[in-house]
PDB file of C-alpha atoms in Angstrom:
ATOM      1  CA  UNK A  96       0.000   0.000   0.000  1.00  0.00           C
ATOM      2  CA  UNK A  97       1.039   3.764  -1.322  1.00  0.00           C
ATOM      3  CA  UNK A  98       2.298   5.276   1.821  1.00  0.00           C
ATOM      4  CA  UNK A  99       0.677   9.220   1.545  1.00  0.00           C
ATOM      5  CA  UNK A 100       3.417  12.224   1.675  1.00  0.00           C
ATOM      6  CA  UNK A 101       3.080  13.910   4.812  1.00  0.00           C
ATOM      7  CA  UNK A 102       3.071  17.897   4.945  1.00  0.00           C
ATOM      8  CA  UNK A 103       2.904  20.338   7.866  1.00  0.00           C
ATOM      9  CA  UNK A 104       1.651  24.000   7.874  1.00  0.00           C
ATOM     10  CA  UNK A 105       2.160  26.048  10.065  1.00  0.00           C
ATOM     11  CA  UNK A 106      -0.929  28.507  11.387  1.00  0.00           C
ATOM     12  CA  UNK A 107      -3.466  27.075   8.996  1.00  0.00           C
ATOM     13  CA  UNK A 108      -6.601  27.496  11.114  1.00  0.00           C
ATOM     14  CA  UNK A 109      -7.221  30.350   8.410  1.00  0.00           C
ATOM     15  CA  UNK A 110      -6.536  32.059   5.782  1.00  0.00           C
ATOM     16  CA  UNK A 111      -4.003  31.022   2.955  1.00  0.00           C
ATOM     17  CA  UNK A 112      -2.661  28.602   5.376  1.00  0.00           C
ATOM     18  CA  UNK A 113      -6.141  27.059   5.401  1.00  0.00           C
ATOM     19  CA  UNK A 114      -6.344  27.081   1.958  1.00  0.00           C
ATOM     20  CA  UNK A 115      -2.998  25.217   1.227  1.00  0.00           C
ATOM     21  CA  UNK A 116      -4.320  22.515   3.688  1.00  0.00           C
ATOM     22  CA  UNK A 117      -7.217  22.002   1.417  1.00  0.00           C
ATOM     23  CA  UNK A 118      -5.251  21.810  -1.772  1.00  0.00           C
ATOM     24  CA  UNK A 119      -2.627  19.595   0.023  1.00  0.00           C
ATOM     25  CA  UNK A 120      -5.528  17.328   1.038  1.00  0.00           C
ATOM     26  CA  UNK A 121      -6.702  17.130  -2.490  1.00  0.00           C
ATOM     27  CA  UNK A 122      -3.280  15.810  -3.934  1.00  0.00           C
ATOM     28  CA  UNK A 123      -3.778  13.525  -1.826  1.00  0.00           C
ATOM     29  CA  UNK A 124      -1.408  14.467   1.068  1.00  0.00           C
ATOM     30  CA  UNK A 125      -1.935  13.698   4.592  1.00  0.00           C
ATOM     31  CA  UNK A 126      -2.583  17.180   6.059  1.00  0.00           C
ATOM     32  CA  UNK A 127      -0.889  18.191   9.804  1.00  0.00           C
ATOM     33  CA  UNK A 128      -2.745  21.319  10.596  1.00  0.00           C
ATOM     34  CA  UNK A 129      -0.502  23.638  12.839  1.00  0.00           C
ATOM     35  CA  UNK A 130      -1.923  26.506  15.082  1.00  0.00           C
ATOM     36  CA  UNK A 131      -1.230  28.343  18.224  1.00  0.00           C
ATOM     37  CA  UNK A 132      -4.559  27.060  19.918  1.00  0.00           C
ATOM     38  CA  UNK A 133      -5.574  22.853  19.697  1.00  0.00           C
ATOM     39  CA  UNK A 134      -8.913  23.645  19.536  1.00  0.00           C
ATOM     40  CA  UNK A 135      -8.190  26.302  16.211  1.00  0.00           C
ATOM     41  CA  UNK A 136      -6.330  23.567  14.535  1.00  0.00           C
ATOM     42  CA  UNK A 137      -9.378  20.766  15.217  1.00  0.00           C
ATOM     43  CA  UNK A 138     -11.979  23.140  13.706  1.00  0.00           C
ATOM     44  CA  UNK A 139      -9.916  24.213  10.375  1.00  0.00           C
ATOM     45  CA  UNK A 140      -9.049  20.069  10.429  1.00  0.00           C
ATOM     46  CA  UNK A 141     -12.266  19.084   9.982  1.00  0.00           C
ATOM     47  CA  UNK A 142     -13.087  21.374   7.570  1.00  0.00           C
ATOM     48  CA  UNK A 143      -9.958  20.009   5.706  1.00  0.00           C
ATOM     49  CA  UNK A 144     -11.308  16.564   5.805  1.00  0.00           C
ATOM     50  CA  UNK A 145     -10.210  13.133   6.268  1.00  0.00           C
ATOM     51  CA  UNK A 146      -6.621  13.433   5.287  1.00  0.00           C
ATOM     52  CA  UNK A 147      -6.125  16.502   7.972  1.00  0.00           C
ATOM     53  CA  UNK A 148      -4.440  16.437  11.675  1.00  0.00           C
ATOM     54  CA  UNK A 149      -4.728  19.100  14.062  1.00  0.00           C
ATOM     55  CA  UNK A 150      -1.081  19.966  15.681  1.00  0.00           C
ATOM     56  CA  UNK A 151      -0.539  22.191  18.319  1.00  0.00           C
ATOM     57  CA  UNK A 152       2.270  24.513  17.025  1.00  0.00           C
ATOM     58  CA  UNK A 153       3.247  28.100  18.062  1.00  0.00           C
ATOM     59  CA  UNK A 154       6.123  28.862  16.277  1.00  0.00           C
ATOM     60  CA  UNK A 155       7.582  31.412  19.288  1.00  0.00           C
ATOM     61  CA  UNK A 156       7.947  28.272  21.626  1.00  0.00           C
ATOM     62  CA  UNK A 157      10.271  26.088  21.242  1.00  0.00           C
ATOM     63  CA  UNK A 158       8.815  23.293  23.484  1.00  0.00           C
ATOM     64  CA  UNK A 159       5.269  23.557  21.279  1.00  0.00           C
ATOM     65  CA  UNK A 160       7.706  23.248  18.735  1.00  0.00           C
ATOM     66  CA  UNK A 161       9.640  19.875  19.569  1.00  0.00           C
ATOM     67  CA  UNK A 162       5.887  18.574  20.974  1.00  0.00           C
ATOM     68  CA  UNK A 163       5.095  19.024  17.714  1.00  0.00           C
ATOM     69  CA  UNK A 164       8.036  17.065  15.716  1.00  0.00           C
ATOM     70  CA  UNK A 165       7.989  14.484  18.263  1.00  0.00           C
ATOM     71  CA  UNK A 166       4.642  13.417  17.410  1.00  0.00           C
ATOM     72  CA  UNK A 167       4.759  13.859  14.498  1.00  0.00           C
ATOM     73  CA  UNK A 168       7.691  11.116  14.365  1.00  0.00           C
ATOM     74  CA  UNK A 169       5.942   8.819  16.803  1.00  0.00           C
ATOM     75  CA  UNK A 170       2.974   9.074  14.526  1.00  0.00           C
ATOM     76  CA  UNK A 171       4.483   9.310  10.678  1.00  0.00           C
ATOM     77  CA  UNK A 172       8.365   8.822  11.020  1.00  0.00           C
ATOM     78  CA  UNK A 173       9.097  11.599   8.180  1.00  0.00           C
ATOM     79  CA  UNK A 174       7.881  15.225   6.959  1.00  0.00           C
ATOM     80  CA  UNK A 175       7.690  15.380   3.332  1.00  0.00           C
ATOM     81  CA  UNK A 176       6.777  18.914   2.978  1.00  0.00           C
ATOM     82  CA  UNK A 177       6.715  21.335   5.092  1.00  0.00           C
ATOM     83  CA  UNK A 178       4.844  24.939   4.646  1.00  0.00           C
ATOM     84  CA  UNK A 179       6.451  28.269   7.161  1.00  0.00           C
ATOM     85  CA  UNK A 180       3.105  30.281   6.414  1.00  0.00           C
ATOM     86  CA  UNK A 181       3.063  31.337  10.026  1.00  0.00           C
ATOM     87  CA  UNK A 182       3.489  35.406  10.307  1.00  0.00           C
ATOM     88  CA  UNK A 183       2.389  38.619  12.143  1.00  0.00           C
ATOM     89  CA  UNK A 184       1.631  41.917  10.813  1.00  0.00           C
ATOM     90  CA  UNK A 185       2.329  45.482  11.920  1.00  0.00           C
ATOM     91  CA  UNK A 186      -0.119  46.367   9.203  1.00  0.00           C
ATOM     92  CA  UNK A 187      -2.243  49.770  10.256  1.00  0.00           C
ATOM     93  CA  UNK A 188      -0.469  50.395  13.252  1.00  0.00           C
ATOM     94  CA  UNK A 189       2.612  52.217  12.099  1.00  0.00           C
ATOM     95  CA  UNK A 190       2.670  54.886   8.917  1.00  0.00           C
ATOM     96  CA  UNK A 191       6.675  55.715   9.468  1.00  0.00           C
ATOM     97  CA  UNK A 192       9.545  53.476  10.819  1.00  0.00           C
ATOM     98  CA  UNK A 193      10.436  55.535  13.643  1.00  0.00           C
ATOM     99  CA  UNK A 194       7.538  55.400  15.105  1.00  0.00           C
ATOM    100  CA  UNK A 195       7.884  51.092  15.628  1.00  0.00           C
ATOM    101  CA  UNK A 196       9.886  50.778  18.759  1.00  0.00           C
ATOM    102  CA  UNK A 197      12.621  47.922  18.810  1.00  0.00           C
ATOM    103  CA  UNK A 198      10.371  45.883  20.686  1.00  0.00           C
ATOM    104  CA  UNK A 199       7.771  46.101  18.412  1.00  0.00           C
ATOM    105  CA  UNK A 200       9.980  44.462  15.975  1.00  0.00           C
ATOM    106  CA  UNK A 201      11.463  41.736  17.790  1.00  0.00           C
ATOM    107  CA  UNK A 202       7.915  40.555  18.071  1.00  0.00           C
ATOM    108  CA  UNK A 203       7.418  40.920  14.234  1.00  0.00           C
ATOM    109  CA  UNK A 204      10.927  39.252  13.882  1.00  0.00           C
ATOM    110  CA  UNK A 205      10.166  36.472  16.269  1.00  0.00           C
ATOM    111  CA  UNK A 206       7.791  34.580  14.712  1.00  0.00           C
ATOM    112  CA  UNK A 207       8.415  35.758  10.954  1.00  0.00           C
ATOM    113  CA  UNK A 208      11.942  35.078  10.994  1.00  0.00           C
ATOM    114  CA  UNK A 209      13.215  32.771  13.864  1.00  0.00           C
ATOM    115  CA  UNK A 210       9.704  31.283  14.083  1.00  0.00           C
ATOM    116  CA  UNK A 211      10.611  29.796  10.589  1.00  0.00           C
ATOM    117  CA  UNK A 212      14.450  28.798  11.709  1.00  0.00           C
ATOM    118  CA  UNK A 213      13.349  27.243  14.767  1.00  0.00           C
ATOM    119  CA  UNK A 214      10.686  25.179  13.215  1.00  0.00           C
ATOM    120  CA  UNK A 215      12.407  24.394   9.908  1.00  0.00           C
ATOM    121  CA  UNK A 216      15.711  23.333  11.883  1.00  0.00           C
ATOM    122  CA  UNK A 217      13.737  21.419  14.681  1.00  0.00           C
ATOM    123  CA  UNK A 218      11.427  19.345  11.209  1.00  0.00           C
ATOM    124  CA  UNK A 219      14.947  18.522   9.373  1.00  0.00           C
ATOM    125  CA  UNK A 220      15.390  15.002  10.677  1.00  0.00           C
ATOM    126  CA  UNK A 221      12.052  14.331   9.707  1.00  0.00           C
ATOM    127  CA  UNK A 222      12.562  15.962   5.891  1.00  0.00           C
ATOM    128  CA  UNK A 223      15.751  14.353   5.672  1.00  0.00           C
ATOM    129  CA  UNK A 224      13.191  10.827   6.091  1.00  0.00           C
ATOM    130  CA  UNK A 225      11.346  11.702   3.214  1.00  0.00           C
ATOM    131  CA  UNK A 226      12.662  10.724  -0.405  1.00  0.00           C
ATOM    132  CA  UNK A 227      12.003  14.236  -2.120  1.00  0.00           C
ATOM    133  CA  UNK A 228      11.492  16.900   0.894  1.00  0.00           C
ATOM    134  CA  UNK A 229      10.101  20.281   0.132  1.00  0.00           C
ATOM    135  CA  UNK A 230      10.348  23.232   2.279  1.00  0.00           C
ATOM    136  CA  UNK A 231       8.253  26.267   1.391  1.00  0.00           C
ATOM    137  CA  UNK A 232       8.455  29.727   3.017  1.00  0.00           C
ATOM    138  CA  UNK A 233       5.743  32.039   2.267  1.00  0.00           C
ATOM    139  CA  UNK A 234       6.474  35.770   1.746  1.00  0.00           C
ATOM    140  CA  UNK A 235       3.650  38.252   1.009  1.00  0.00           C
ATOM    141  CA  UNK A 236       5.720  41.108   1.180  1.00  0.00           C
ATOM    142  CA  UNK A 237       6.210  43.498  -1.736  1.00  0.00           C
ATOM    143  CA  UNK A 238       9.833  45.150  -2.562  1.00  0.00           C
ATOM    144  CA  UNK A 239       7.812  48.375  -4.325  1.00  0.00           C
ATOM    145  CA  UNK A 240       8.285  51.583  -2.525  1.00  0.00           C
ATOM    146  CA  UNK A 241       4.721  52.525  -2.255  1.00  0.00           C
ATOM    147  CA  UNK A 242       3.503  48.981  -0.432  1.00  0.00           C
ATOM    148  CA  UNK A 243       6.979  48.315   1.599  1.00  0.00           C
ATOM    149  CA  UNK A 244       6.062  48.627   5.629  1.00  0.00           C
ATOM    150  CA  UNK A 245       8.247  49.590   8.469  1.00  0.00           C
ATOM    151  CA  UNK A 246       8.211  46.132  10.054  1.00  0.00           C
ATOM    152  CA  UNK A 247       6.755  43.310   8.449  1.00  0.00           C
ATOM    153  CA  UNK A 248       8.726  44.143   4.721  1.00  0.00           C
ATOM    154  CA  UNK A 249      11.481  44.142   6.506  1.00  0.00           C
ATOM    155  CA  UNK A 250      10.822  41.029   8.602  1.00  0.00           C
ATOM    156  CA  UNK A 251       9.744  38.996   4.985  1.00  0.00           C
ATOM    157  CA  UNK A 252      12.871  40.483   3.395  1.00  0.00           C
ATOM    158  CA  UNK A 253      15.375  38.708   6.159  1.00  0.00           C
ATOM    159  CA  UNK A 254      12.863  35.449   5.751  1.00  0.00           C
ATOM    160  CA  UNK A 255      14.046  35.656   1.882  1.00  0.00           C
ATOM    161  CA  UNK A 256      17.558  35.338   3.087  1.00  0.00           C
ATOM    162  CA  UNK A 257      17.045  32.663   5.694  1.00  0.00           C
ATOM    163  CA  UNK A 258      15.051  30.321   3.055  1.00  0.00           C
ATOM    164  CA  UNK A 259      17.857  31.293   0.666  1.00  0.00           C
ATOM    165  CA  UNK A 260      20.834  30.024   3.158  1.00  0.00           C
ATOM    166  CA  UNK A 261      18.684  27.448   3.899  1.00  0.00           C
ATOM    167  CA  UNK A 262      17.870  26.289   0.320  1.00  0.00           C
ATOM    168  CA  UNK A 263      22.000  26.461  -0.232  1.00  0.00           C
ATOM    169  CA  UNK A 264      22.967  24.518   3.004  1.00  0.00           C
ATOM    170  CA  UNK A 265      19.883  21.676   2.060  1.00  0.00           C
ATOM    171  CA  UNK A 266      19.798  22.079  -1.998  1.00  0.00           C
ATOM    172  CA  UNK A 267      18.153  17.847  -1.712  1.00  0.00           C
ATOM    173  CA  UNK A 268      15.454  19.659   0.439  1.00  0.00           C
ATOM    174  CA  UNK A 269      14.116  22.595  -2.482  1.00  0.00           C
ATOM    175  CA  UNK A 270      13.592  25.029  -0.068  1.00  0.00           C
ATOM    176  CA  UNK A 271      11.821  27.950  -1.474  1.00  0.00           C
ATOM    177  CA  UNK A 272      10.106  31.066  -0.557  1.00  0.00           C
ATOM    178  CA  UNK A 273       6.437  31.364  -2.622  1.00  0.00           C
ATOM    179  CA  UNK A 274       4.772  34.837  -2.695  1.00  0.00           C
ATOM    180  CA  UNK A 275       0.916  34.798  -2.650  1.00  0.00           C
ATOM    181  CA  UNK A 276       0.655  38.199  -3.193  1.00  0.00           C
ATOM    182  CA  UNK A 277      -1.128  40.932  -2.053  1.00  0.00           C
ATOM    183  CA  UNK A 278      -3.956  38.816   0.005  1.00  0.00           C
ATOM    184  CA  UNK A 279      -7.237  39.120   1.547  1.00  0.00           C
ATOM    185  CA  UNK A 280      -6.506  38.225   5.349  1.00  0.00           C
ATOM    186  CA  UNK A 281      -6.531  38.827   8.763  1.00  0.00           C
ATOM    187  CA  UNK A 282      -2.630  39.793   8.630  1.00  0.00           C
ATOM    188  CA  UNK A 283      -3.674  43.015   6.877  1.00  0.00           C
ATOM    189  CA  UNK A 284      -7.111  43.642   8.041  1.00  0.00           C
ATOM    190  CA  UNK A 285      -8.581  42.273   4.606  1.00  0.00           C
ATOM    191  CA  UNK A 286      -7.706  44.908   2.618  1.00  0.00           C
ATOM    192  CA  UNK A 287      -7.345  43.542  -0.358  1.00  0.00           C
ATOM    193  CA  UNK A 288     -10.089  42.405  -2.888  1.00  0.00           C
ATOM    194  CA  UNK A 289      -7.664  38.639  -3.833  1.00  0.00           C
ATOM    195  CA  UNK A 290      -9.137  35.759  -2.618  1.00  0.00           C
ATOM    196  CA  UNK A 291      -7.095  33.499  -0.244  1.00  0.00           C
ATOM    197  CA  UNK A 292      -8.028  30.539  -2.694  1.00  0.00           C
ATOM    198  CA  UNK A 293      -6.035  32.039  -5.487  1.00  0.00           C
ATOM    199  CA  UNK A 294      -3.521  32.727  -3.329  1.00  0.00           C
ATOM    200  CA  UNK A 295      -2.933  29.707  -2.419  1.00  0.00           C
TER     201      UNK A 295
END
């Protein structure tokens, strides 16, 4: 029997993360649904279907972290795929970069930049299990001028480096950073008018 590829995203209770879990599901992947909260991850599962597992996963904490990879070896023994959508916004609360204080950015920094390290680095064993591991980073940041924030641009533009470093150091792994675009979601306050199912 076919064993199924295995694929973990991180904070897809909603949103494009949600949406990836569908598609996932549909290619016939088995699904691990990560989110801060259990009981976030259980509702967006079920709404995934069959194929979908809630995981408890805040990607600030490192011991939600290695809960998370040691179950998910005790349960699969491998990560085929795994998707760093997890990421915070200062979206509508600044206008100038002066005006974000330092801690204000570590926060930003913390779970869209080490967030992804820590998880990534703590799910290698498990990619390194899999015949033809993929690690995806998703940046919805924009380099133009008029749409470039104080904080979060920033933030996406050091995750571009990270997944870059990390794509040279694990080249068997085809780590990549994927760009939905400029989304409809809670990150910035649904501003936009593009669907998170064509995002994703």
């Amino acid at each position: 029997m076919r064993v199924k590829p295995i694929a973990l995203i991180t904070a897809a209770n909603k949103g494009v993360g949600l949406q990836i879990a569908r598609d996932l599901a549909t290619h016939d992947l088995t699904v691990l649904v990560g989110s801060r909260k259990l009981e976030h991850a259980e509702t967006a599962a079920k709404s995934v279907g069959a194929d979908a597992r809630a995981v408890q996963l805040d990607v600030t904490n490192q011991a939600s972290i290695a809960a998370a990879a040691k179950r998910i070896r005790n349960e699969f023994g491998r990560l085929d795929v795994l998707v760093n959508n997890a990421g915070i916004s200062d979206a509508g609360k600044q206008s100038i970069s002066h005006a974000a204080s330092p801690d204000e950015r570590r926060v930003v920094f913390e779970t869209n930049v080490f967030g992804v390290v820590a998880v990534t680095q703590a799910m290698l064993r498990l990619l390194g299990e899999a015949p033809a591991a993929r690690i995806a980073s998703l940046d919805p940041s924009s380099p133009e001028r008029a749409l470039f924030g104080p904080v979060y641009s920033p933030s996406k533009t050091a995750l571009d480096a990270t997944t870059l470093a990390f794509a040279i150091e694990f080249e068997d792994a085809g780590a990549d950073a994927a760009c939905p675009g400029f989304t409809s979601m809670n990150l910035n306050k649904f501003e936009s008018t593009r669907a998170g199912e064509r995002a994703a």
